Short mmCIF file of C-alpha atoms and ligand atoms in Angstrom, two decimals:
data_model
loop_
_atom_site.label_atom_id
_atom_site.label_comp_id
_atom_site.label_asym_id
_atom_site.label_seq_id
_atom_site.Cartn_x
_atom_site.Cartn_y
_atom_site.Cartn_z
CA UNK A 297 67.34 76.26 157.13
CA UNK A 298 69.32 74.90 160.23
CA UNK A 299 72.51 73.57 158.66
CA UNK A 300 75.28 71.43 160.17
CA UNK A 301 78.63 72.01 158.57
CA UNK A 302 81.35 69.48 159.20
CA UNK A 303 84.78 70.58 158.84
CA UNK A 304 83.56 74.13 159.01
CA UNK A 305 86.70 75.79 160.40
CA UNK A 306 88.55 74.53 157.25
CA UNK A 307 89.27 76.47 154.11
CA UNK A 308 86.25 75.75 152.02
CA UNK A 309 83.91 75.24 154.86
CA UNK A 310 84.62 78.70 156.31
CA UNK A 311 83.90 80.35 153.19
CA UNK A 312 80.65 78.46 152.70
CA UNK A 313 79.49 79.35 156.14
CA UNK A 314 79.82 83.15 155.25
CA UNK A 315 77.68 82.54 152.18
CA UNK A 316 75.16 80.41 154.19
CA UNK A 317 74.74 83.07 156.80
CA UNK A 318 74.43 85.80 154.06
CA UNK A 319 71.56 83.76 152.66
CA UNK A 320 69.74 83.56 155.96
CA UNK A 321 70.66 80.06 157.13
CA UNK A 322 71.53 79.04 160.69
CA UNK A 323 74.87 77.32 160.96
CA UNK A 324 76.44 74.89 163.48
CA UNK A 325 79.87 73.44 163.03
CA UNK A 326 81.67 70.19 163.93
CA UNK A 327 85.39 70.22 163.60
CA UNK A 328 88.16 68.39 165.48
CA UNK A 329 90.62 71.24 164.39
CA UNK A 330 93.06 68.61 162.94
CA UNK A 331 93.80 71.09 160.08
CA UNK A 332 92.15 74.22 161.12
CA UNK A 333 92.17 77.00 163.81
CA UNK A 334 89.34 77.95 166.15
CA UNK A 335 90.13 81.63 165.32
CA UNK A 336 88.18 81.14 162.04
CA UNK A 337 84.95 81.43 164.09
CA UNK A 338 85.54 85.02 165.24
CA UNK A 339 86.60 85.96 161.71
CA UNK A 340 83.27 84.64 160.33
CA UNK A 341 81.51 86.75 162.99
CA UNK A 342 83.53 89.83 161.87
CA UNK A 343 82.37 89.33 158.28
CA UNK A 344 78.74 88.34 158.89
CA UNK A 345 77.89 89.63 162.36
CA UNK A 346 76.88 86.09 163.35
CA UNK A 347 78.90 83.57 165.21
CA UNK A 348 78.24 79.87 164.19
CA UNK A 349 78.21 77.45 167.17
CA UNK A 350 81.28 75.30 167.18
CA UNK A 351 81.32 71.69 168.44
CA UNK A 352 84.98 70.50 168.71
CA UNK A 353 85.12 66.66 168.32
CA UNK A 354 86.14 63.99 165.94
CA UNK A 355 83.27 62.77 163.82
CA UNK A 356 84.72 59.25 164.00
CA UNK A 357 83.39 59.38 167.60
CA UNK A 358 79.96 57.77 167.10
CA UNK A 359 78.57 58.61 170.38
CA UNK A 360 79.44 62.29 170.26
CA UNK A 361 78.10 62.48 166.70
CA UNK A 362 74.87 60.73 167.71
CA UNK A 363 74.38 63.07 170.79
CA UNK A 364 74.85 66.17 168.63
CA UNK A 365 72.02 65.03 166.40
CA UNK A 366 69.74 64.11 169.34
CA UNK A 367 70.17 67.45 170.90
CA UNK A 368 69.69 69.53 167.69
CA UNK A 369 67.22 69.57 164.76
CA UNK A 370 69.19 69.97 161.55
CA UNK A 371 67.51 70.33 158.19
CA UNK A 372 70.71 69.50 156.14
CA UNK A 373 74.38 68.57 156.51
CA UNK A 374 77.21 69.89 154.48
CA UNK A 375 80.07 67.41 154.90
CA UNK A 376 83.56 68.98 154.36
CA UNK A 377 85.37 67.12 157.19
CA UNK A 378 88.16 64.90 155.95
CA UNK A 379 91.87 64.63 155.49
CA UNK A 380 92.87 65.87 152.00
CA UNK A 381 96.69 65.79 151.46
CA UNK A 382 97.22 63.59 148.48
CA UNK A 383 100.97 62.80 149.15
CA UNK A 384 100.36 62.15 152.79
CA UNK A 385 97.55 59.63 151.87
CA UNK A 386 100.07 57.63 149.91
CA UNK A 387 102.34 57.48 153.02
CA UNK A 388 99.50 56.93 155.46
CA UNK A 389 96.78 55.15 153.61
CA UNK A 390 95.11 53.60 156.77
CA UNK A 391 94.91 56.98 158.43
CA UNK A 392 92.99 58.28 155.43
CA UNK A 393 90.68 55.28 155.11
CA UNK A 394 89.95 55.36 158.81
CA UNK A 395 89.41 59.08 159.15
CA UNK A 396 87.47 59.78 156.02
CA UNK A 397 85.33 56.66 155.89
CA UNK A 398 84.69 56.24 159.63
CA UNK A 399 83.81 59.91 160.16
CA UNK A 400 81.26 59.68 157.19
CA UNK A 401 79.86 56.45 158.38
CA UNK A 402 79.25 57.79 161.88
CA UNK A 403 77.70 61.00 160.39
CA UNK A 404 75.45 59.10 158.03
CA UNK A 405 74.24 56.76 160.91
CA UNK A 406 73.35 59.86 163.00
CA UNK A 407 71.53 61.41 160.04
CA UNK A 408 69.52 58.37 159.34
CA UNK A 409 68.75 57.66 163.05
CA UNK A 410 67.43 61.23 163.50
CA UNK A 411 65.57 61.63 160.19
CA UNK A 412 68.05 64.21 158.74
CA UNK A 413 67.73 63.36 155.07
CA UNK A 414 69.52 66.11 153.21
CA UNK A 415 73.34 65.83 152.55
CA UNK A 416 75.86 67.77 150.50
CA UNK A 417 79.18 66.13 150.15
CA UNK A 418 82.58 67.55 149.18
CA UNK A 419 83.95 65.27 146.49
CA UNK A 420 86.76 65.84 144.11
CA UNK A 421 87.61 65.89 140.33
CA UNK A 422 90.15 63.27 141.44
CA UNK A 423 87.38 60.58 141.31
CA UNK A 424 87.38 60.75 137.49
CA UNK A 425 90.81 58.99 137.75
CA UNK A 426 92.51 58.59 134.42
CA UNK A 427 90.24 59.16 131.36
CA UNK A 428 90.85 59.74 127.61
CA UNK A 429 89.42 63.25 127.76
CA UNK A 430 90.53 66.52 129.51
CA UNK A 431 87.02 68.12 129.84
CA UNK A 432 85.14 66.22 132.54
CA UNK A 433 81.39 65.69 132.44
CA UNK A 434 79.53 64.09 135.25
CA UNK A 435 78.44 61.20 132.94
CA UNK A 436 82.05 60.04 132.54
CA UNK A 437 82.68 56.73 134.38
CA UNK A 438 84.48 57.43 137.67
CA UNK A 439 86.63 55.37 139.91
CA UNK A 440 89.11 53.91 137.38
CA UNK A 441 92.88 54.33 138.01
CA UNK A 442 92.56 56.82 140.85
CA UNK A 443 96.23 57.59 141.63
CA UNK A 444 95.97 57.82 145.40
CA UNK A 445 94.23 56.60 148.58
CA UNK A 446 92.76 60.08 149.36
CA UNK A 447 90.98 60.01 145.98
CA UNK A 448 89.79 56.48 146.55
CA UNK A 449 88.22 57.49 149.93
CA UNK A 450 86.16 60.10 147.94
CA UNK A 451 85.04 57.61 145.41
CA UNK A 452 84.14 55.06 148.16
CA UNK A 453 82.14 57.70 149.97
CA UNK A 454 80.31 58.62 146.80
CA UNK A 455 79.28 55.00 146.30
CA UNK A 456 78.23 54.70 149.89
CA UNK A 457 76.02 57.72 149.58
CA UNK A 458 74.44 56.34 146.35
CA UNK A 459 73.64 53.09 148.18
CA UNK A 460 72.03 54.78 151.07
CA UNK A 461 69.95 56.84 148.63
CA UNK A 462 68.86 53.70 146.91
CA UNK A 463 67.79 52.18 150.23
CA UNK A 464 66.04 55.26 151.60
CA UNK A 465 63.39 56.96 149.36
CA UNK A 466 63.44 60.31 151.34
CA UNK A 467 67.29 60.59 151.26
CA UNK A 468 68.43 63.55 149.13
CA UNK A 469 72.17 63.75 148.48
CA UNK A 470 74.13 66.13 146.38
CA UNK A 471 77.79 65.22 145.53
CA UNK A 472 79.84 68.20 144.44
CA UNK A 473 83.06 67.41 142.59
CA UNK A 474 85.42 70.33 143.13
CA UNK A 475 88.12 71.26 140.76
CA UNK A 476 91.01 73.31 142.05
CA UNK A 477 89.90 75.83 144.70
CA UNK A 478 92.10 78.86 145.35
CA UNK A 479 91.57 82.42 146.54
CA UNK A 480 90.16 83.87 149.70
CA UNK A 481 87.37 85.98 150.91
CA UNK A 482 87.66 89.55 149.56
CA UNK A 483 87.59 90.96 153.08
CA UNK A 484 90.94 89.26 153.78
CA UNK A 485 89.55 87.82 156.98
CA UNK A 486 89.48 84.29 155.98
CA UNK A 487 91.58 82.30 153.58
CA UNK A 488 93.68 79.20 153.16
CA UNK A 489 95.89 78.55 156.10
CA UNK A 490 98.07 75.50 155.65
CA UNK A 491 99.25 74.35 159.04
CA UNK A 492 102.31 72.39 157.84
CA UNK A 493 103.99 72.15 154.49
CA UNK A 494 101.54 73.28 151.81
CA UNK A 495 100.44 70.50 149.49
CA UNK A 496 99.06 72.67 146.67
CA UNK A 497 100.36 75.16 144.12
CA UNK A 498 98.79 78.43 145.35
CA UNK A 499 100.12 78.42 148.97
CA UNK A 500 103.59 77.65 147.63
CA UNK A 501 103.41 80.63 145.27
CA UNK A 502 102.30 82.89 148.18
CA UNK A 503 105.10 81.63 150.46
CA UNK A 504 107.64 82.44 147.71
CA UNK A 505 106.11 85.93 147.30
CA UNK A 506 106.46 86.65 150.93
CA UNK A 507 109.99 85.32 151.11
CA UNK A 508 109.12 82.41 153.35
CA UNK A 509 110.39 80.09 150.64
CA UNK A 510 113.19 80.82 148.17
CA UNK A 511 111.72 79.37 145.08
CA UNK A 512 108.85 77.45 143.59
CA UNK A 513 109.49 74.04 142.05
CA UNK A 514 107.32 73.57 138.96
CA UNK A 515 106.81 69.93 138.52
CA UNK A 516 107.33 69.39 134.77
CA UNK A 517 107.55 71.61 131.73
CA UNK A 518 107.41 68.92 129.12
CA UNK A 519 103.70 68.25 129.14
CA UNK A 520 101.80 68.56 125.87
CA UNK A 521 100.36 72.01 126.75
CA UNK A 522 101.17 75.37 125.20
CA UNK A 523 103.89 76.25 127.67
CA UNK A 524 104.69 72.69 128.85
CA UNK A 525 103.28 73.03 132.38
CA UNK A 526 100.14 71.26 133.58
CA UNK A 527 96.73 72.93 133.20
CA UNK A 528 94.09 73.01 135.92
CA UNK A 529 90.61 74.42 136.42
CA UNK A 530 91.19 76.89 139.21
CA UNK A 531 87.93 78.12 140.95
CA UNK A 532 87.69 81.05 143.36
CA UNK A 533 86.66 79.63 146.84
CA UNK A 534 83.85 82.09 147.10
CA UNK A 535 82.33 80.86 143.89
CA UNK A 536 82.69 77.39 145.08
CA UNK A 537 81.11 78.29 148.40
CA UNK A 538 78.08 79.81 146.53
CA UNK A 539 77.75 76.53 144.68
CA UNK A 540 76.75 74.93 148.06
CA UNK A 541 74.10 77.64 148.61
CA UNK A 542 72.74 76.88 145.13
CA UNK A 543 72.66 73.19 145.75
CA UNK A 544 70.77 73.64 148.97
CA UNK A 545 68.03 75.55 147.13
CA UNK A 546 67.32 72.68 144.84
CA UNK A 547 65.53 69.93 146.57
CA UNK A 548 64.80 66.60 144.86
CA UNK A 549 65.00 63.02 146.02
CA UNK A 550 67.91 60.76 144.96
CA UNK A 551 71.60 61.37 144.55
CA UNK A 552 72.72 64.16 142.24
CA UNK A 553 76.35 64.81 141.10
CA UNK A 554 77.61 68.20 139.88
CA UNK A 555 81.00 69.42 138.91
CA UNK A 556 82.04 72.82 140.43
CA UNK A 557 84.60 74.43 138.29
CA UNK A 558 85.08 77.35 135.96
CA UNK A 559 85.36 75.29 132.76
CA UNK A 560 88.49 77.22 131.85
CA UNK A 561 92.01 75.62 132.13
CA UNK A 562 94.86 77.69 133.20
CA UNK A 563 98.51 76.53 133.24
CA UNK A 564 100.77 76.58 136.25
CA UNK A 565 103.09 79.10 134.50
CA UNK A 566 100.05 81.36 133.76
CA UNK A 567 98.94 81.34 137.33
CA UNK A 568 102.46 82.15 138.58
CA UNK A 569 102.63 85.00 136.03
CA UNK A 570 99.31 86.46 136.97
CA UNK A 571 100.00 86.28 140.68
CA UNK A 572 103.39 87.98 140.05
CA UNK A 573 101.85 90.86 138.12
CA UNK A 574 98.91 91.42 140.63
CA UNK A 575 101.17 91.24 143.67
CA UNK A 576 104.11 93.08 142.23
CA UNK A 577 106.33 90.43 143.53
CA UNK A 578 108.61 88.37 141.35
CA UNK A 579 108.14 84.74 141.98
CA UNK A 580 111.38 82.76 141.60
CA UNK A 581 110.68 79.36 140.04
CA UNK A 582 112.68 76.39 138.71
CA UNK A 583 111.42 73.69 136.55
CA UNK A 584 111.95 70.17 137.97
CA UNK A 585 110.83 66.77 137.07
CA UNK A 586 107.19 65.66 136.82
CA UNK A 587 105.31 64.87 140.11
CA UNK A 588 104.06 61.30 140.13
CA UNK A 589 100.31 61.01 139.50
CA UNK A 590 99.82 64.37 137.88
CA UNK A 591 97.64 64.59 134.77
CA UNK A 592 98.74 67.06 132.01
CA UNK A 593 95.34 68.78 131.89
CA UNK A 594 91.84 68.53 133.14
CA UNK A 595 88.96 70.89 133.59
CA UNK A 596 85.24 70.87 134.34
CA UNK A 597 82.36 70.90 132.07
CA UNK A 598 80.22 73.02 134.51
CA UNK A 599 77.09 73.12 132.35
CA UNK A 600 74.99 70.75 134.46
CA UNK A 601 75.40 72.92 137.55
CA UNK A 602 74.41 76.00 135.54
CA UNK A 603 71.41 74.31 133.98
CA UNK A 604 70.03 72.61 137.10
CA UNK A 605 71.38 74.73 140.06
CA UNK A 606 71.55 78.12 138.31
CA UNK A 607 75.11 78.43 139.40
CA UNK A 608 78.27 79.42 137.53
CA UNK A 609 81.55 81.03 138.45
CA UNK A 610 81.73 84.92 138.49
CA UNK A 611 85.31 85.42 139.52
CA UNK A 612 88.58 85.45 137.37
CA UNK A 613 92.08 84.16 137.92
CA UNK A 614 92.90 87.85 138.62
CA UNK A 615 90.39 87.92 141.43
CA UNK A 616 91.82 84.70 142.81
CA UNK A 617 95.28 86.05 142.90
CA UNK A 618 94.30 89.51 144.28
CA UNK A 619 92.24 87.94 147.08
CA UNK A 620 94.93 85.49 148.02
CA UNK A 621 97.49 88.14 148.18
CA UNK A 622 95.20 90.45 150.30
CA UNK A 623 94.60 87.61 152.73
CA UNK A 624 98.38 86.86 152.86
CA UNK A 625 99.27 90.49 153.46
CA UNK A 626 96.69 90.85 156.22
CA UNK A 627 97.59 87.69 157.90
CA UNK A 628 101.19 86.90 157.44
CA UNK A 629 101.05 84.18 160.11
CA UNK A 630 97.56 82.93 159.37
CA UNK A 631 94.96 82.84 162.19
CA UNK A 632 95.78 83.48 165.76
CA UNK A 633 94.67 80.21 167.27
P1 LIG B 885 90.46 71.67 155.18
O1 LIG B 885 91.53 70.68 155.69
O2 LIG B 885 90.91 73.11 155.29
O3 LIG B 885 89.17 71.41 155.90
C1 LIG B 885 88.70 70.06 156.47
C2 LIG B 885 88.28 70.28 157.90
O4 LIG B 885 87.86 68.95 158.31
C3 LIG B 885 89.46 70.66 158.77
O5 LIG B 885 89.12 71.82 159.45
C4 LIG B 885 89.73 69.48 159.76
O6 LIG B 885 90.21 69.94 160.91
C5 LIG B 885 88.39 68.76 159.71
N1 LIG B 885 88.35 67.38 159.96
C6 LIG B 885 89.15 66.43 159.34
N2 LIG B 885 88.86 65.17 159.85
C7 LIG B 885 87.88 65.41 160.79
C8 LIG B 885 87.20 64.54 161.69
N3 LIG B 885 87.35 63.19 161.71
N4 LIG B 885 86.27 65.06 162.53
C9 LIG B 885 86.03 66.42 162.52
N5 LIG B 885 86.66 67.25 161.73
C10 LIG B 885 87.63 66.77 160.87
O7 LIG B 885 90.19 71.27 153.71
P2 LIG B 885 89.39 72.04 152.58
O8 LIG B 885 90.35 72.44 151.56
O9 LIG B 885 88.46 73.05 153.19
O10 LIG B 885 88.57 70.81 152.02
C11 LIG B 885 87.21 70.55 152.48
C12 LIG B 885 86.65 69.34 151.77
O11 LIG B 885 86.69 69.47 150.40
C13 LIG B 885 87.54 68.06 152.05
O12 LIG B 885 86.59 66.99 152.23
C14 LIG B 885 88.43 68.03 150.85
O13 LIG B 885 88.84 66.53 150.70
C15 LIG B 885 87.47 68.39 149.80
N6 LIG B 885 88.22 68.85 148.60
C16 LIG B 885 89.09 69.83 148.68
C17 LIG B 885 89.87 70.26 147.62
C18 LIG B 885 90.88 71.34 147.73
O14 LIG B 885 91.76 71.52 146.82
N7 LIG B 885 90.97 72.18 148.88
C19 LIG B 885 89.60 69.79 146.36
C20 LIG B 885 88.59 68.80 146.22
C21 LIG B 885 87.95 68.42 147.45
N1 LIG B 886 102.62 72.11 141.30
C1 LIG B 886 103.84 72.65 141.16
N2 LIG B 886 104.66 72.98 142.17
C2 LIG B 886 104.18 72.85 143.43
C3 LIG B 886 102.81 72.41 143.68
C4 LIG B 886 101.99 72.08 142.53
O1 LIG B 886 104.31 72.64 139.95
O2 LIG B 886 104.88 73.12 144.43
C5 LIG B 886 101.70 71.81 140.08
C6 LIG B 886 101.34 70.44 140.12
O3 LIG B 886 102.29 69.54 139.50
C7 LIG B 886 100.00 70.53 139.34
C8 LIG B 886 99.54 71.90 139.61
O4 LIG B 886 100.58 72.57 140.13
O5 LIG B 886 100.35 70.45 138.00
C9 LIG B 886 98.41 71.80 140.62
O6 LIG B 886 98.80 71.11 141.78
P1 LIG B 886 97.93 71.03 143.08
O7 LIG B 886 98.70 70.19 144.02
O8 LIG B 886 97.69 72.39 143.55
O9 LIG B 886 96.47 70.52 142.64
P2 LIG B 886 96.14 69.04 141.98
O10 LIG B 886 95.56 69.42 140.68
O11 LIG B 886 97.31 68.07 142.02
O12 LIG B 886 95.11 68.58 143.03
C10 LIG B 886 94.06 69.26 143.60
C11 LIG B 886 93.75 68.81 144.98
C12 LIG B 886 93.15 67.46 145.01
C13 LIG B 886 92.01 67.40 144.03
C14 LIG B 886 92.48 67.83 142.67
C15 LIG B 886 91.30 67.86 141.73
O13 LIG B 886 94.85 68.84 145.80
O14 LIG B 886 92.65 67.17 146.28
O15 LIG B 886 92.96 69.10 142.70
O16 LIG B 886 90.27 68.44 142.24
F1 LIG B 886 91.58 66.19 144.03
#
């Protein structure tokens, strides 16, 4: 298939492109490089032998987006592009609503105008909001008490996609709700490359391991979990990428929602300790107060994706730590832009 990947120079997009190419798909990329480096493209070529075509523009630009669709014939779109920093979204809500919603509206208009009717959308476990369970199934009601504007943009886009599916019989949409992606490609050629201050746990751990930061602050050790730290469902980014390939293989009209997670909760402290033993580096950490908006524990029930897409995770927490460390050692300064 000829696939357009939006946000394809980003962390999850780049790993997905490698898996798409390995499965025989043709790939084009749109990215405005707001949170990524053009150097990703040559790394993808190094791994796969193929260079995806990169279009560098902002998807909020309706004219540029429309022109891209007029000049190409895409079979499907995988939509990763978006801003994703939870804390920043609280500070700059309008930036998040504007970027994430307008880019998606521009993309969906171009798809409908040009009869491209297959979409895979990057959503997040954050749309479940606050629930009275820790194991999330797709049938749980979503959208209640989402703690930040970023999460609300994901929920709003999900609803928009469902409405479009209801209005267009031929439109096929797959909404993938990711849990906590970490890790890197085992070649060490591509990985997570935070351009500013990292937002998430794993990049902080790595920066402490390399000495870039003195210590890791662990937000809370008084949660009702075995070791008092929060538990999350970490998923290797390559497993996550393969979930997209599996979703593309299944074609059926309507809107379908799948969790992509391992189904196994791991605590912050467990991740720190595993990383430390795999890398051979001691990770200095200090417990501090809870971070606002954090839930004690949540993880995926991934059984729907296994049953309907034939997908499940294959990689372990050890693999995630080993591949992250390998990427970090090979690329201490990330990508050369
Ligand atoms: P990323 O920031 O590495 O990738 C997103 C890419 O989109 C970046 O390359 C950025 O430059 C691009 N982009 C942003 N706005 C754009 C616009 N208006 N036009 C064109 N390009 C634009 O993030 P990621 O971790 O690869 O995440 C990919 C998707 O998955 C995002 O939608 C994110 O919200 C979602 N997601 C990520 C996580 C996670 O923990 N990484 C969890 C759940 C969901
Ligand atoms: N944490 C620390 N110290 C840090 C960073 C994180 O203790 O320096 C803790 C957090 O308190 C949390 C856990 O590590 O308990 C994981 O935090 P992350 O920020 O890595 O991940 P979150 O679970 O908060 O959120 C992530 C993504 C969201 C997504 C969500 C659910 O950032 O976009 O997973 O998929 F919505």
